[in-house]
mmCIF file of C-alpha atoms in Angstrom:
data_model
loop_
_atom_site.group_PDB
_atom_site.id
_atom_site.type_symbol
_atom_site.label_atom_id
_atom_site.label_comp_id
_atom_site.label_asym_id
_atom_site.label_seq_id
_atom_site.Cartn_x
_atom_site.Cartn_y
_atom_site.Cartn_z
ATOM 1 C CA MET F 257 16.015 134.834 124.162
ATOM 2 C CA LEU F 258 16.000 131.309 124.637
ATOM 3 C CA VAL F 259 17.088 128.814 122.197
ATOM 4 C CA VAL F 260 16.106 124.988 122.926
ATOM 5 C CA GLN F 261 16.770 121.982 121.453
ATOM 6 C CA PRO F 262 14.818 119.081 122.410
ATOM 7 C CA ALA F 263 16.194 115.917 122.155
ATOM 8 C CA ARG F 264 15.793 113.355 119.900
ATOM 9 C CA PRO F 265 14.830 110.401 120.259
ATOM 10 C CA ARG F 266 13.592 110.996 123.634
ATOM 11 C CA THR F 267 15.237 108.370 126.600
ATOM 12 C CA PRO F 268 14.941 107.963 129.867
ATOM 13 C CA SER F 269 16.774 111.000 131.893
ATOM 14 C CA GLN F 270 18.494 110.489 135.286
ATOM 15 C CA GLY F 271 18.527 113.636 135.807
ATOM 16 C CA ARG F 272 22.170 115.083 134.820
ATOM 17 C CA ILE F 273 22.560 118.554 134.203
ATOM 18 C CA GLY F 274 25.370 120.255 132.530
ATOM 19 C CA LEU F 275 26.267 124.139 132.777
ATOM 20 C CA ALA F 276 28.364 125.866 130.069
ATOM 21 C CA ILE F 277 28.508 130.019 130.776
ATOM 22 C CA ALA F 278 30.522 131.580 128.030
ATOM 23 C CA GLY F 279 33.028 135.302 128.177
ATOM 24 C CA GLY F 280 31.612 138.509 127.407
ATOM 25 C CA GLY F 281 33.791 141.042 129.702
ATOM 26 C CA PRO F 282 32.497 142.451 132.759
ATOM 27 C CA THR F 283 29.011 142.850 130.898
ATOM 28 C CA GLY F 284 28.570 139.903 129.959
ATOM 29 C CA GLY F 285 29.355 138.317 133.713
ATOM 30 C CA MET F 286 26.901 140.426 134.923
ATOM 31 C CA TYR F 287 24.074 139.206 132.349
ATOM 32 C CA GLU F 288 25.036 135.841 133.126
ATOM 33 C CA LEU F 289 24.498 136.280 136.964
ATOM 34 C CA GLY F 290 20.738 137.837 136.405
ATOM 35 C CA ALA F 291 20.145 135.124 134.212
ATOM 36 C CA LEU F 292 21.482 132.573 136.399
ATOM 37 C CA ARG F 293 19.847 133.754 139.293
ATOM 38 C CA ALA F 294 16.201 134.181 137.383
ATOM 39 C CA LEU F 295 16.952 130.486 136.738
ATOM 40 C CA GLU F 296 17.347 129.726 140.207
ATOM 41 C CA ARG F 297 14.284 131.538 141.279
ATOM 42 C CA ALA F 298 11.668 130.363 139.003
ATOM 43 C CA ILE F 299 12.852 126.325 138.087
ATOM 44 C CA GLU F 300 12.362 123.958 141.144
ATOM 45 C CA GLY F 301 14.484 121.326 141.594
ATOM 46 C CA LEU F 302 17.190 122.769 140.141
ATOM 47 C CA ASP F 303 20.483 123.347 142.304
ATOM 48 C CA LEU F 304 23.089 125.547 140.560
ATOM 49 C CA THR F 305 25.583 124.193 143.101
ATOM 50 C CA ARG F 306 24.917 120.734 142.517
ATOM 51 C CA LEU F 307 25.423 120.249 138.853
ATOM 52 C CA GLU F 308 26.548 116.921 136.735
ATOM 53 C CA VAL F 309 29.327 119.284 135.358
ATOM 54 C CA TYR F 310 30.318 123.017 135.267
ATOM 55 C CA VAL F 311 32.188 124.563 131.813
ATOM 56 C CA GLY F 312 33.418 128.223 132.132
ATOM 57 C CA VAL F 313 35.222 130.407 129.778
ATOM 58 C CA SER F 314 36.549 133.828 130.528
ATOM 59 C CA SER F 315 34.156 135.915 132.378
ATOM 60 C CA GLY F 316 31.798 133.111 132.666
ATOM 61 C CA ALA F 317 34.780 130.995 134.201
ATOM 62 C CA PHE F 318 34.333 133.164 137.455
ATOM 63 C CA LEU F 319 30.760 132.386 137.618
ATOM 64 C CA ALA F 320 31.361 128.502 136.975
ATOM 65 C CA ALA F 321 33.776 128.584 139.129
ATOM 66 C CA GLY F 322 32.041 130.303 141.770
ATOM 67 C CA LEU F 323 28.982 127.574 141.671
ATOM 68 C CA ALA F 324 30.960 124.429 141.864
ATOM 69 C CA ASN F 325 32.552 125.980 144.814
ATOM 70 C CA ARG F 326 28.866 126.308 146.306
ATOM 71 C CA LEU F 327 28.566 129.906 145.892
ATOM 72 C CA ASP F 328 24.946 129.769 145.128
ATOM 73 C CA THR F 329 23.523 133.442 143.282
ATOM 74 C CA ALA F 330 22.780 134.849 146.368
ATOM 75 C CA ALA F 331 26.065 134.539 147.634
ATOM 76 C CA MET F 332 27.474 135.791 144.243
ATOM 77 C CA CYS F 333 25.004 138.995 144.331
ATOM 78 C CA ARG F 334 26.756 139.585 147.248
ATOM 79 C CA VAL F 335 29.942 139.541 146.328
ATOM 80 C CA PHE F 336 29.672 141.221 142.929
ATOM 81 C CA LEU F 337 26.746 143.636 143.436
ATOM 82 C CA THR F 338 25.940 144.673 147.198
ATOM 83 C CA GLY F 339 29.196 144.370 148.333
ATOM 84 C CA GLN F 340 27.872 142.351 151.726
ATOM 85 C CA SER F 341 30.285 139.466 151.331
ATOM 86 C CA GLU F 342 33.244 138.978 153.478
ATOM 87 C CA VAL F 343 35.418 138.562 150.438
ATOM 88 C CA ARG F 344 35.116 142.604 148.695
ATOM 89 C CA PHE F 345 35.146 143.120 145.148
ATOM 90 C CA HIS F 346 36.417 146.444 143.375
ATOM 91 C CA PRO F 347 35.544 146.731 139.691
ATOM 92 C CA GLY F 348 38.843 148.734 139.353
ATOM 93 C CA LEU F 349 40.330 145.449 139.867
ATOM 94 C CA PHE F 350 39.775 145.026 135.818
ATOM 95 C CA LEU F 351 41.399 148.859 135.097
ATOM 96 C CA ARG F 352 44.822 148.673 136.758
ATOM 97 C CA PRO F 353 47.092 149.711 134.216
ATOM 98 C CA ALA F 354 50.084 146.816 133.454
ATOM 99 C CA LEU F 355 52.767 149.064 134.584
ATOM 100 C CA ALA F 356 55.192 146.228 134.989
ATOM 101 C CA GLU F 357 54.339 145.335 131.441
ATOM 102 C CA TYR F 358 55.391 148.622 129.843
ATOM 103 C CA LEU F 359 58.331 148.924 131.749
ATOM 104 C CA ARG F 360 59.716 146.115 130.651
ATOM 105 C CA ARG F 361 58.987 146.596 126.780
ATOM 106 C CA ALA F 362 60.390 150.077 127.596
ATOM 107 C CA GLN F 363 63.774 148.704 128.786
ATOM 108 C CA HIS F 364 63.902 147.435 125.083
ATOM 109 C CA THR F 365 63.278 150.418 122.722
ATOM 110 C CA PRO F 366 66.919 151.954 123.028
ATOM 111 C CA THR F 367 68.413 148.610 121.590
ATOM 112 C CA LEU F 368 65.934 148.014 119.084
ATOM 113 C CA LEU F 369 66.780 151.767 117.828
ATOM 114 C CA LEU F 370 70.563 150.974 117.829
ATOM 115 C CA ARG F 371 70.135 148.154 115.953
ATOM 116 C CA TRP F 372 67.930 149.616 113.167
ATOM 117 C CA ALA F 373 70.137 152.863 113.060
ATOM 118 C CA THR F 374 73.425 150.511 112.520
ATOM 119 C CA GLU F 375 71.820 148.812 109.609
ATOM 120 C CA ALA F 376 70.462 151.924 108.279
ATOM 121 C CA LEU F 377 74.651 153.028 108.125
ATOM 122 C CA ARG F 378 75.233 150.017 106.317
ATOM 123 C CA ASP F 379 72.529 149.881 104.233
ATOM 124 C CA PRO F 380 69.787 152.600 103.608
ATOM 125 C CA GLN F 381 67.542 150.731 101.610
ATOM 126 C CA ALA F 382 67.087 147.687 103.448
ATOM 127 C CA ALA F 383 66.661 149.945 106.635
ATOM 128 C CA SER F 384 62.892 151.702 105.526
ATOM 129 C CA PHE F 385 60.609 153.019 108.302
ATOM 130 C CA GLY F 386 58.219 150.696 107.079
ATOM 131 C CA GLU F 387 61.034 148.124 108.864
ATOM 132 C CA LEU F 388 61.180 150.219 111.849
ATOM 133 C CA LEU F 389 57.897 150.255 112.576
ATOM 134 C CA SER F 390 57.703 146.599 112.276
ATOM 135 C CA ARG F 391 60.577 146.273 115.048
ATOM 136 C CA LEU F 392 58.976 148.550 117.117
ATOM 137 C CA GLY F 393 55.991 146.381 117.201
ATOM 138 C CA GLY F 394 58.222 144.130 119.949
ATOM 139 C CA ILE F 395 58.173 146.966 122.462
ATOM 140 C CA ILE F 396 54.081 147.258 122.560
ATOM 141 C CA PRO F 397 52.607 146.169 125.786
ATOM 142 C CA ASN F 398 50.965 142.537 125.143
ATOM 143 C CA GLY F 399 47.897 144.180 127.210
ATOM 144 C CA LEU F 400 46.920 147.398 128.614
ATOM 145 C CA PHE F 401 45.715 146.222 132.083
ATOM 146 C CA ASP F 402 47.178 143.990 134.766
ATOM 147 C CA ASN F 403 45.170 141.019 135.565
ATOM 148 C CA GLU F 404 47.044 139.884 138.949
ATOM 149 C CA GLY F 405 44.786 141.671 140.849
ATOM 150 C CA ILE F 406 42.583 139.439 139.476
ATOM 151 C CA GLU F 407 43.570 136.660 140.660
ATOM 152 C CA ARG F 408 44.694 137.825 144.050
ATOM 153 C CA PHE F 409 40.988 138.438 144.347
ATOM 154 C CA LEU F 410 39.407 135.169 143.289
ATOM 155 C CA HIS F 411 42.457 133.146 145.465
ATOM 156 C CA ASP F 412 41.052 134.965 148.997
ATOM 157 C CA LEU F 413 37.589 134.133 147.587
ATOM 158 C CA PHE F 414 38.116 130.220 146.568
ATOM 159 C CA THR F 415 40.442 130.036 149.878
ATOM 160 C CA SER F 416 37.641 131.188 152.304
ATOM 161 C CA GLY F 417 34.342 130.244 153.622
ATOM 162 C CA GLY F 418 35.042 126.540 153.410
ATOM 163 C CA ARG F 419 35.884 126.994 149.708
ATOM 164 C CA SER F 420 38.444 125.652 147.719
ATOM 165 C CA ASN F 421 41.100 126.994 145.278
ATOM 166 C CA ASP F 422 41.940 123.286 143.953
ATOM 167 C CA PHE F 423 40.138 121.466 140.972
ATOM 168 C CA ARG F 424 40.734 117.830 142.918
ATOM 169 C CA GLU F 425 38.892 119.080 145.764
ATOM 170 C CA LEU F 426 35.605 120.174 144.348
ATOM 171 C CA GLU F 427 32.763 117.956 144.386
ATOM 172 C CA ARG F 428 31.224 117.911 140.967
ATOM 173 C CA PRO F 429 34.251 118.238 137.982
ATOM 174 C CA LEU F 430 34.884 122.000 137.158
ATOM 175 C CA PHE F 431 36.742 122.799 133.629
ATOM 176 C CA VAL F 432 37.968 126.326 132.994
ATOM 177 C CA VAL F 433 39.037 126.488 129.263
ATOM 178 C CA ALA F 434 41.897 128.794 127.990
ATOM 179 C CA VAL F 435 43.960 128.866 124.569
ATOM 180 C CA GLU F 436 47.615 128.335 124.534
ATOM 181 C CA LEU F 437 49.510 131.095 122.392
ATOM 182 C CA ASP F 438 51.973 129.623 120.886
ATOM 183 C CA SER F 439 50.108 126.562 119.756
ATOM 184 C CA GLY F 440 46.553 128.002 119.623
ATOM 185 C CA LYS F 441 45.643 124.791 121.320
ATOM 186 C CA THR F 442 42.614 124.937 123.818
ATOM 187 C CA VAL F 443 43.422 123.619 127.331
ATOM 188 C CA ARG F 444 40.738 122.453 130.020
ATOM 189 C CA PHE F 445 42.275 123.576 133.384
ATOM 190 C CA GLY F 446 40.627 120.872 135.827
ATOM 191 C CA GLY F 447 41.059 118.059 133.263
ATOM 192 C CA ALA F 448 43.686 115.468 133.195
ATOM 193 C CA GLY F 449 47.142 116.873 133.633
ATOM 194 C CA TRP F 450 45.810 120.299 133.977
ATOM 195 C CA ASP F 451 43.811 119.821 137.683
ATOM 196 C CA ASP F 452 46.955 121.088 139.703
ATOM 197 C CA VAL F 453 46.731 124.605 138.353
ATOM 198 C CA PRO F 454 45.226 126.791 141.101
ATOM 199 C CA ILE F 455 41.309 127.852 139.983
ATOM 200 C CA SER F 456 42.254 131.208 140.208
ATOM 201 C CA ARG F 457 44.985 131.003 138.171
ATOM 202 C CA ALA F 458 43.360 129.372 135.288
ATOM 203 C CA VAL F 459 40.206 131.636 135.719
ATOM 204 C CA GLN F 460 42.981 134.816 135.100
ATOM 205 C CA ALA F 461 44.123 132.579 131.993
ATOM 206 C CA SER F 462 40.723 131.951 130.516
ATOM 207 C CA ALA F 463 39.696 135.773 130.891
ATOM 208 C CA ALA F 464 43.006 137.276 129.953
ATOM 209 C CA LEU F 465 41.399 139.018 126.321
ATOM 210 C CA PRO F 466 44.585 139.725 124.297
ATOM 211 C CA GLY F 467 45.213 143.430 123.867
ATOM 212 C CA LEU F 468 43.126 144.410 127.668
ATOM 213 C CA TYR F 469 45.240 141.408 129.781
ATOM 214 C CA PRO F 470 48.712 140.075 129.129
ATOM 215 C CA PRO F 471 49.016 136.196 128.773
ATOM 216 C CA VAL F 472 49.236 134.315 131.705
ATOM 217 C CA GLY F 473 52.317 132.361 132.251
ATOM 218 C CA ILE F 474 51.628 128.289 133.182
ATOM 219 C CA ARG F 475 54.108 125.972 133.557
ATOM 220 C CA GLY F 476 56.354 127.812 131.112
ATOM 221 C CA ARG F 477 53.559 128.377 128.615
ATOM 222 C CA HIS F 478 51.216 131.498 127.928
ATOM 223 C CA PHE F 479 47.473 131.327 127.520
ATOM 224 C CA VAL F 480 44.950 133.701 126.413
ATOM 225 C CA ASP F 481 41.140 134.091 126.149
ATOM 226 C CA GLY F 482 39.414 130.381 125.966
ATOM 227 C CA ALA F 483 36.575 132.324 123.598
ATOM 228 C CA LEU F 484 39.254 132.476 120.615
ATOM 229 C CA ARG F 485 38.773 128.527 119.615
ATOM 230 C CA ARG F 486 34.931 128.651 120.893
ATOM 231 C CA THR F 487 32.557 130.578 122.131
ATOM 232 C CA MET F 488 30.993 128.326 125.110
ATOM 233 C CA HIS F 489 32.778 125.320 124.728
ATOM 234 C CA ALA F 490 29.766 123.093 125.429
ATOM 235 C CA SER F 491 31.280 119.958 124.062
ATOM 236 C CA THR F 492 33.248 119.969 127.099
ATOM 237 C CA ALA F 493 30.156 119.115 129.554
ATOM 238 C CA LEU F 494 28.196 117.212 126.705
ATOM 239 C CA GLU F 495 30.683 114.248 126.614
ATOM 240 C CA ARG F 496 30.028 113.632 130.204
ATOM 241 C CA GLY F 497 27.217 112.013 129.147
ATOM 242 C CA ILE F 498 24.617 114.541 130.751
ATOM 243 C CA ASP F 499 20.680 114.427 129.944
ATOM 244 C CA LEU F 500 19.997 118.666 130.121
ATOM 245 C CA LEU F 501 22.883 121.185 128.660
ATOM 246 C CA ILE F 502 22.104 125.048 130.288
ATOM 247 C CA GLY F 503 24.716 127.571 128.235
ATOM 248 C CA ILE F 504 24.538 130.835 128.526
ATOM 249 C CA ASN F 505 26.137 133.084 125.689
ATOM 250 C CA PRO F 506 25.771 137.221 126.896
ATOM 251 C CA PHE F 507 27.623 138.154 123.469
ATOM 252 C CA VAL F 508 25.239 138.645 120.523
ATOM 253 C CA PRO F 509 25.264 141.159 117.848
ATOM 254 C CA PHE F 510 23.028 144.566 118.362
ATOM 255 C CA ASP F 511 20.105 144.933 115.671
ATOM 256 C CA ALA F 512 20.470 148.877 115.188
ATOM 257 C CA SER F 513 17.444 148.401 112.068
ATOM 258 C CA GLY F 514 14.922 148.341 115.026
ATOM 259 C CA SER F 515 13.690 150.010 117.431
ATOM 260 C CA GLY F 516 16.434 148.932 119.696
ATOM 261 C CA LYS F 517 17.562 151.478 122.463
ATOM 262 C CA ARG F 518 20.600 153.214 121.858
ATOM 263 C CA PRO F 519 22.797 156.299 122.467
ATOM 264 C CA SER F 520 21.143 159.725 121.826
ATOM 265 C CA GLY F 521 22.533 160.821 118.371
ATOM 266 C CA MET F 522 23.646 157.493 117.350
ATOM 267 C CA ASP F 523 21.675 156.649 114.223
ATOM 268 C CA ARG F 524 24.103 154.110 112.623
ATOM 269 C CA LEU F 525 26.542 152.012 114.467
ATOM 270 C CA ALA F 526 29.527 153.198 112.537
ATOM 271 C CA GLU F 527 29.329 156.737 114.357
ATOM 272 C CA GLY F 528 30.112 155.477 117.210
ATOM 273 C CA GLY F 529 33.657 154.975 116.237
ATOM 274 C CA LEU F 530 35.973 151.667 116.489
ATOM 275 C CA PRO F 531 34.939 150.292 120.023
ATOM 276 C CA VAL F 532 31.219 149.852 118.705
ATOM 277 C CA VAL F 533 32.620 148.811 115.451
ATOM 278 C CA LEU F 534 34.895 146.062 116.844
ATOM 279 C CA SER F 535 32.338 144.925 119.282
ATOM 280 C CA GLN F 536 29.475 144.431 116.700
ATOM 281 C CA THR F 537 32.130 142.330 114.499
ATOM 282 C CA PHE F 538 33.222 140.415 117.341
ATOM 283 C CA ARG F 539 29.543 139.505 118.677
ATOM 284 C CA THR F 540 28.855 138.530 115.269
ATOM 285 C CA LEU F 541 31.554 135.960 115.034
ATOM 286 C CA LEU F 542 30.968 134.744 118.365
ATOM 287 C CA GLN F 543 26.941 134.235 118.322
ATOM 288 C CA SER F 544 27.223 132.496 114.889
ATOM 289 C CA ARG F 545 29.986 130.000 116.444
ATOM 290 C CA VAL F 546 26.874 129.477 118.901
ATOM 291 C CA GLN F 547 24.595 128.501 116.261
ATOM 292 C CA VAL F 548 26.617 126.549 114.615
ATOM 293 C CA GLY F 549 28.045 124.306 117.609
ATOM 294 C CA LEU F 550 24.059 123.802 118.583
ATOM 295 C CA GLU F 551 23.276 122.442 115.376
ATOM 296 C CA LYS F 552 26.471 120.055 115.596
ATOM 297 C CA TYR F 553 25.757 119.438 118.975
ATOM 298 C CA ALA F 554 21.893 118.483 118.105
ATOM 299 C CA ARG F 555 23.413 115.650 115.819
ATOM 300 C CA GLN F 556 26.139 114.560 117.777
ATOM 301 C CA TYR F 557 24.322 114.540 121.042
ATOM 302 C CA PRO F 558 20.795 113.744 120.083
ATOM 303 C CA ASP F 559 19.694 112.238 123.542
ATOM 304 C CA THR F 560 20.307 115.434 125.319
ATOM 305 C CA ASP F 561 18.192 118.531 126.006
ATOM 306 C CA GLN F 562 19.846 121.970 124.869
ATOM 307 C CA LEU F 563 18.417 125.545 126.175
ATOM 308 C CA VAL F 564 20.925 128.505 125.701
ATOM 309 C CA LEU F 565 20.148 131.913 127.108
ATOM 310 C CA GLU F 566 21.142 134.726 125.054
ATOM 311 C CA PRO F 567 19.864 138.944 125.067
ATOM 312 C CA ASP F 568 17.301 140.028 122.988
ATOM 313 C CA GLU F 569 19.541 141.269 119.666
ATOM 314 C CA ASP F 570 17.162 144.316 119.355
ATOM 315 C CA ASP F 571 17.534 145.399 123.250
ATOM 316 C CA GLY F 572 20.941 147.742 124.007
ATOM 317 C CA GLU F 573 21.232 147.668 127.535
ATOM 318 C CA MET F 574 23.751 144.984 127.087
ATOM 319 C CA PHE F 575 25.435 146.368 123.993
ATOM 320 C CA PHE F 576 26.042 150.259 125.170
ATOM 321 C CA THR F 577 26.332 149.213 129.396
ATOM 322 C CA SER F 578 29.456 149.231 130.931
ATOM 323 C CA VAL F 579 29.727 147.892 133.743
ATOM 324 C CA PHE F 580 32.350 149.413 136.371
ATOM 325 C CA SER F 581 29.705 151.241 138.628
ATOM 326 C CA TYR F 582 27.682 149.878 140.978
ATOM 327 C CA ARG F 583 24.419 151.384 139.356
ATOM 328 C CA LYS F 584 25.555 150.063 136.176
ATOM 329 C CA ARG F 585 26.224 146.546 137.509
ATOM 330 C CA LEU F 586 23.062 146.258 138.899
ATOM 331 C CA LYS F 587 20.867 147.479 135.886
ATOM 332 C CA VAL F 588 22.599 144.993 133.371
ATOM 333 C CA CYS F 589 21.995 142.281 135.554
ATOM 334 C CA GLU F 590 18.346 143.495 136.691
ATOM 335 C CA TYR F 591 18.006 143.436 132.903
ATOM 336 C CA ALA F 592 19.016 139.630 132.358
ATOM 337 C CA PHE F 593 16.795 138.681 135.544
ATOM 338 C CA GLN F 594 13.949 140.012 134.334
ATOM 339 C CA SER F 595 14.225 139.558 130.533
ATOM 340 C CA THR F 596 14.959 135.432 131.434
ATOM 341 C CA LEU F 597 11.661 135.309 133.459
ATOM 342 C CA ARG F 598 10.084 136.743 130.738
ATOM 343 C CA ASP F 599 11.238 134.549 128.502
ATOM 344 C CA LEU F 600 10.296 131.615 130.731
ATOM 345 C CA GLN F 601 6.385 132.631 131.101
ATOM 346 C CA ARG F 602 6.155 133.273 127.723
ATOM 347 C CA ARG F 603 7.244 129.639 126.691
ATOM 348 C CA ARG F 604 6.245 127.731 130.079
ATOM 349 C CA VAL F 605 3.596 125.678 127.959
ATOM 350 C CA ALA F 606 6.530 124.334 125.937
ATOM 351 C CA LEU F 607 9.456 123.791 128.501
ATOM 352 C CA ALA F 608 7.116 122.617 131.374
ATOM 353 C CA PRO F 609 7.366 118.819 129.661
ATOM 354 C CA LEU F 610 11.123 119.467 128.893
ATOM 355 C CA PHE F 611 11.563 120.366 132.373
ATOM 356 C CA ALA F 612 9.471 117.853 133.589
ATOM 357 C CA ARG F 613 11.707 114.769 131.582
ATOM 358 C CA HIS F 614 14.608 115.921 133.952
ATOM 359 C CA GLY F 615 12.542 116.633 137.397
ATOM 360 C CA LEU F 616 12.656 120.037 137.328
ATOM 361 C CA ARG F 617 9.232 122.547 137.246
ATOM 362 C CA LEU F 618 8.695 125.971 136.516
ATOM 363 C CA ARG F 619 7.352 128.188 139.662
ATOM 364 C CA ASP F 620 4.140 129.848 138.231
ATOM 365 C CA GLU F 621 3.922 131.775 141.763
ATOM 366 C CA VAL F 622 7.738 133.120 140.213
ATOM 367 C CA LEU F 623 6.834 134.014 136.829
ATOM 368 C CA ASP F 624 3.470 135.170 137.546
ATOM 369 C CA ALA F 625 4.814 137.785 140.295
ATOM 370 C CA SER F 626 5.047 141.267 139.946
ATOM 371 C CA GLY F 627 7.719 143.230 141.453
ATOM 372 C CA LEU F 628 10.146 140.660 141.902
ATOM 373 C CA SER F 629 13.973 141.960 141.792
ATOM 374 C CA ILE F 630 17.255 140.198 141.565
ATOM 375 C CA LEU F 631 18.373 141.485 145.132
ATOM 376 C CA ASP F 632 15.214 139.792 146.283
ATOM 377 C CA GLY F 633 16.016 137.215 149.670
ATOM 378 C CA VAL F 634 19.753 138.629 149.241
ATOM 379 C CA GLY F 635 20.867 139.789 152.640
ATOM 380 C CA PRO F 636 23.809 140.342 154.362
ATOM 381 C CA GLU F 637 26.242 137.325 155.044
ATOM 382 C CA ARG F 638 26.268 135.840 158.320
ATOM 383 C CA PRO F 639 29.914 135.846 159.550
ATOM 384 C CA ARG F 640 31.731 132.647 160.270
ATOM 385 C CA THR F 641 35.101 131.503 161.285
ATOM 386 C CA PRO F 642 37.056 129.132 159.099
ATOM 387 C CA THR F 643 35.550 125.976 161.549
ATOM 388 C CA THR F 644 32.272 126.858 161.450
ATOM 389 C CA ALA F 645 32.455 127.599 157.486
ATOM 390 C CA ARG F 646 33.757 123.943 157.174
ATOM 391 C CA LEU F 647 31.132 122.563 159.269
ATOM 392 C CA HIS F 648 28.414 124.147 157.203
ATOM 393 C CA HIS F 649 30.198 122.660 154.317
ATOM 394 C CA ALA F 650 30.070 119.201 155.883
ATOM 395 C CA LEU F 651 26.720 119.189 156.771
ATOM 396 C CA ASP F 652 25.369 120.647 153.798
ATOM 397 C CA SER F 653 26.872 117.831 151.842
ATOM 398 C CA LEU F 654 25.540 115.444 154.201
ATOM 399 C CA GLN F 655 22.202 116.733 153.328
ATOM 400 C CA ALA F 656 22.888 116.758 149.752
ATOM 401 C CA GLN F 657 23.831 112.598 150.248
ATOM 402 C CA LEU F 658 20.787 111.800 151.972
ATOM 403 C CA GLN F 659 18.333 113.757 149.471
ATOM 404 C CA ALA F 660 20.267 111.834 146.847
ATOM 405 C CA ASP F 661 20.674 108.532 148.060
ATOM 406 C CA PRO F 662 17.209 106.455 148.791
ATOM 407 C CA PRO F 663 16.525 105.383 152.285
ATOM 408 C CA LEU F 664 17.628 101.443 152.685
ATOM 409 C CA PRO F 665 14.632 98.869 153.255
ATOM 410 C CA ARG F 666 14.228 97.898 156.454
ATOM 411 C CA ARG F 667 15.233 94.811 157.331
ATOM 412 C CA ARG F 668 12.022 92.390 158.417
ATOM 413 C CA ARG F 669 12.924 91.056 162.306
ATOM 414 C CA ARG F 670 12.785 87.064 162.431
ATOM 415 C CA VAL F 671 10.120 86.069 165.341
ATOM 416 C CA ALA F 672 11.637 82.986 167.013
ATOM 417 C CA SER F 673 9.221 80.290 167.058
ATOM 418 C CA PRO F 674 7.632 79.140 170.178
#
């Protein structure tokens, strides 16, 4: 589903494009990768690794940081789908129990019980069972799973192949958004005062969903998922004066009132239990914030075209699929790839002038082709040494600079008069 907010009034475009990618867990990240791959294949002139600005939240921060580090969608398909990359990705990284957190919390149990028992002996009426339960809340772990392995994987990815784990060394601005737990305020890693934090640590903090992962400590503060304040944080990109915003939000509620695909025997979402009810609730809240934000941004940034991609609300593929197996990861990516191409095809007449304004063109040969797959053109990665990787990176930068800068006018030679 495409949500389009055209610019008003129409001002000349400088071709400055920004990307804002929301969170959505591993499933949302795979949807976003499929949608990005479709955009890269279907739009001529769109180089997702050379945009004006990148903003990533939670799982979207993984992809935004990769693109800003010149990992195109084919390279990220090799990392997350085919395994044909120099850095190996294992979905189990997201599901390792936080044993250290469990043990640390368990150490406080005897002290809490002893303190409660002592107070119960002194004043039995004040030391109720409810009071005990309240105090025992302090021994419940901050998160079920350990996210340190995620940070190590990203560190290895961003320190190899000529890439960088330093915001300050990137050619284009990257902002990774998280929320400081103690104050509830938003922090933009990559912005002023926070650009010295490693990108891998910033992404880990932005993806620390409360309850699943413990808060991430940085400079004596604790950070959690950036989606707690806003869904996409698109304003971070719009503030840079861009002409076109591309946003991706994988979190939409499932419309169970129609003929949408769902597990066998589940006529109503309530039959799916607490996880399904909570998922539908959070998706509804997050999407409503996106809709409110787009309406506000249309007033605040009238000169910017806005294009937001979301899954269809009547398709259960995104809602009921977990992606902790290769087959399911590929299934969600392929679904997003195909649905994005269909959306572009259905609305190509309306989208063509919008894209043309920014020097882009829809590739009819791609939109009209049959049998396309997200893995088309994704071959094995050529092995590179650190030296050849840096050389390739430098030559790629030089080529892009030459393409961006107009050629200097030739100076006419003066011919001496006889």
